[in-house]
Amino acid sequence: MPSMIVISTTAIPDHVGGALSRWLIEPSPGLYVGTVSARVRDELWSVVSASVGDGLAVLVHAADTEQGFAIRTAGKRRRHVVDFDGLQLIKFAADERGGEAGSQELQVKL
């Protein structure tokens, strides 16, 4: 049974965007939306994840989970999907300096 999918991409090769636009619409640059079967969804995702290069991609699709959807990611990114008691949550990766990404240290001089 077909279901709606959303694929968000950043800095992917042009041929990957072309392959996605054959099956999905692109309402905004790098954002692809459509209704496809699970087989087509999996085939599209295998092409995207194998060709993402230095870019990144996120797939969100309907699934039989508590949240009602599943998330798949490919490429280098700061946000990682983690499973927490059956829920998919987003965790920020630590930055290069060893701190949490997005956190800032406040130094006060007295």
mmCIF file of C-alpha atoms in Angstrom:
data_model
loop_
_atom_site.group_PDB
_atom_site.id
_atom_site.type_symbol
_atom_site.label_atom_id
_atom_site.label_comp_id
_atom_site.label_asym_id
_atom_site.label_seq_id
_atom_site.Cartn_x
_atom_site.Cartn_y
_atom_site.Cartn_z
ATOM 1 C CA MET A 1 0.000 0.000 0.000
ATOM 2 C CA PRO A 2 1.466 3.402 -0.963
ATOM 3 C CA SER A 3 2.259 5.898 1.766
ATOM 4 C CA MET A 4 3.609 9.418 1.949
ATOM 5 C CA ILE A 5 7.355 9.964 2.302
ATOM 6 C CA VAL A 6 9.513 13.042 2.827
ATOM 7 C CA ILE A 7 13.199 13.184 1.888
ATOM 8 C CA SER A 8 15.285 16.189 2.876
ATOM 9 C CA THR A 9 18.698 16.575 1.237
ATOM 10 C CA THR A 10 21.668 18.903 1.514
ATOM 11 C CA ALA A 11 24.621 19.086 -0.903
ATOM 12 C CA ILE A 12 23.811 15.906 -2.816
ATOM 13 C CA PRO A 13 25.006 15.245 -6.377
ATOM 14 C CA ASP A 14 22.713 16.527 -9.143
ATOM 15 C CA HIS A 15 21.996 13.049 -10.501
ATOM 16 C CA VAL A 16 20.529 11.999 -7.123
ATOM 17 C CA GLY A 17 18.134 14.952 -7.134
ATOM 18 C CA GLY A 18 17.172 14.032 -10.699
ATOM 19 C CA ALA A 19 16.411 10.457 -9.682
ATOM 20 C CA LEU A 20 14.276 11.661 -6.773
ATOM 21 C CA SER A 21 12.354 14.143 -8.924
ATOM 22 C CA ARG A 22 11.188 11.311 -11.204
ATOM 23 C CA TRP A 23 9.132 9.876 -8.342
ATOM 24 C CA LEU A 24 8.584 12.799 -5.953
ATOM 25 C CA ILE A 25 7.849 16.518 -6.175
ATOM 26 C CA GLU A 26 10.333 19.126 -4.936
ATOM 27 C CA PRO A 27 8.283 21.929 -3.304
ATOM 28 C CA SER A 28 11.429 23.535 -1.888
ATOM 29 C CA PRO A 29 15.089 23.042 -2.840
ATOM 30 C CA GLY A 30 16.305 19.749 -1.388
ATOM 31 C CA LEU A 31 12.885 18.732 -0.036
ATOM 32 C CA TYR A 32 11.123 15.867 -1.833
ATOM 33 C CA VAL A 33 7.577 14.703 -1.043
ATOM 34 C CA GLY A 34 5.427 11.997 -2.548
ATOM 35 C CA THR A 35 3.316 8.894 -2.141
ATOM 36 C CA VAL A 36 5.070 5.683 -3.182
ATOM 37 C CA SER A 37 5.061 1.982 -2.335
ATOM 38 C CA ALA A 38 7.450 0.564 0.240
ATOM 39 C CA ARG A 39 9.476 -1.064 -2.532
ATOM 40 C CA VAL A 40 9.947 2.219 -4.420
ATOM 41 C CA ARG A 41 10.744 4.014 -1.145
ATOM 42 C CA ASP A 42 13.442 1.468 -0.289
ATOM 43 C CA GLU A 43 14.926 1.592 -3.801
ATOM 44 C CA LEU A 44 15.010 5.403 -3.759
ATOM 45 C CA TRP A 45 16.634 5.392 -0.335
ATOM 46 C CA SER A 46 19.295 2.894 -1.407
ATOM 47 C CA VAL A 47 20.237 5.182 -4.331
ATOM 48 C CA VAL A 48 20.293 8.278 -2.106
ATOM 49 C CA SER A 49 22.257 6.718 0.758
ATOM 50 C CA ALA A 50 24.823 5.178 -1.616
ATOM 51 C CA SER A 51 25.357 8.454 -3.501
ATOM 52 C CA VAL A 52 25.104 11.110 -0.800
ATOM 53 C CA GLY A 53 28.871 11.797 -0.824
ATOM 54 C CA ASP A 54 29.722 14.783 1.382
ATOM 55 C CA GLY A 55 26.061 15.774 1.636
ATOM 56 C CA LEU A 56 23.353 14.462 3.883
ATOM 57 C CA ALA A 57 19.858 13.067 3.537
ATOM 58 C CA VAL A 58 16.953 12.298 5.858
ATOM 59 C CA LEU A 59 13.981 10.078 5.019
ATOM 60 C CA VAL A 60 10.765 10.175 7.050
ATOM 61 C CA HIS A 61 8.050 7.650 6.229
ATOM 62 C CA ALA A 62 4.959 6.142 7.780
ATOM 63 C CA ALA A 63 5.634 3.091 9.948
ATOM 64 C CA ASP A 64 3.845 0.891 12.447
ATOM 65 C CA THR A 65 5.475 2.482 15.501
ATOM 66 C CA GLU A 66 4.234 4.414 18.512
ATOM 67 C CA GLN A 67 5.132 7.670 16.746
ATOM 68 C CA GLY A 68 3.563 6.571 13.468
ATOM 69 C CA PHE A 69 6.723 7.227 11.440
ATOM 70 C CA ALA A 70 10.342 6.134 11.037
ATOM 71 C CA ILE A 71 13.452 8.184 10.296
ATOM 72 C CA ARG A 72 16.475 7.114 8.248
ATOM 73 C CA THR A 73 19.600 9.219 7.751
ATOM 74 C CA ALA A 74 22.691 9.118 5.516
ATOM 75 C CA GLY A 75 25.836 11.249 5.355
ATOM 76 C CA LYS A 76 27.779 13.288 7.876
ATOM 77 C CA ARG A 77 25.529 15.204 10.238
ATOM 78 C CA ARG A 78 25.389 16.694 13.727
ATOM 79 C CA ARG A 79 22.036 15.141 14.515
ATOM 80 C CA HIS A 80 21.751 11.400 15.030
ATOM 81 C CA VAL A 81 18.632 9.304 15.421
ATOM 82 C CA VAL A 82 18.674 7.216 18.592
ATOM 83 C CA ASP A 83 16.157 4.681 19.846
ATOM 84 C CA PHE A 84 14.856 5.357 23.342
ATOM 85 C CA ASP A 85 12.395 2.695 24.501
ATOM 86 C CA GLY A 86 10.918 2.404 21.011
ATOM 87 C CA LEU A 87 10.836 6.142 20.306
ATOM 88 C CA GLN A 88 13.135 7.691 17.725
ATOM 89 C CA LEU A 89 14.743 10.793 19.195
ATOM 90 C CA ILE A 90 17.383 13.194 17.894
ATOM 91 C CA LYS A 91 20.762 13.480 19.623
ATOM 92 C CA PHE A 92 23.278 16.195 18.805
ATOM 93 C CA ALA A 93 26.813 14.920 18.239
ATOM 94 C CA ALA A 94 29.696 16.443 20.166
ATOM 95 C CA ASP A 95 31.657 19.050 18.233
ATOM 96 C CA GLU A 96 35.398 18.883 17.485
ATOM 97 C CA ARG A 97 36.367 20.717 20.697
ATOM 98 C CA GLY A 98 34.869 17.994 22.860
ATOM 99 C CA GLY A 99 31.788 19.877 24.057
ATOM 100 C CA GLU A 100 28.197 19.337 23.108
ATOM 101 C CA ALA A 101 27.300 20.844 19.762
ATOM 102 C CA GLY A 102 25.455 24.088 20.189
ATOM 103 C CA SER A 103 26.577 24.611 23.778
ATOM 104 C CA GLN A 104 28.707 27.562 24.719
ATOM 105 C CA GLU A 105 30.848 28.137 27.748
ATOM 106 C CA LEU A 106 30.375 31.387 29.553
ATOM 107 C CA GLN A 107 33.479 32.809 31.193
ATOM 108 C CA VAL A 108 33.035 35.599 33.682
ATOM 109 C CA LYS A 109 35.935 37.784 34.788
ATOM 110 C CA LEU A 110 35.659 39.291 38.243
#
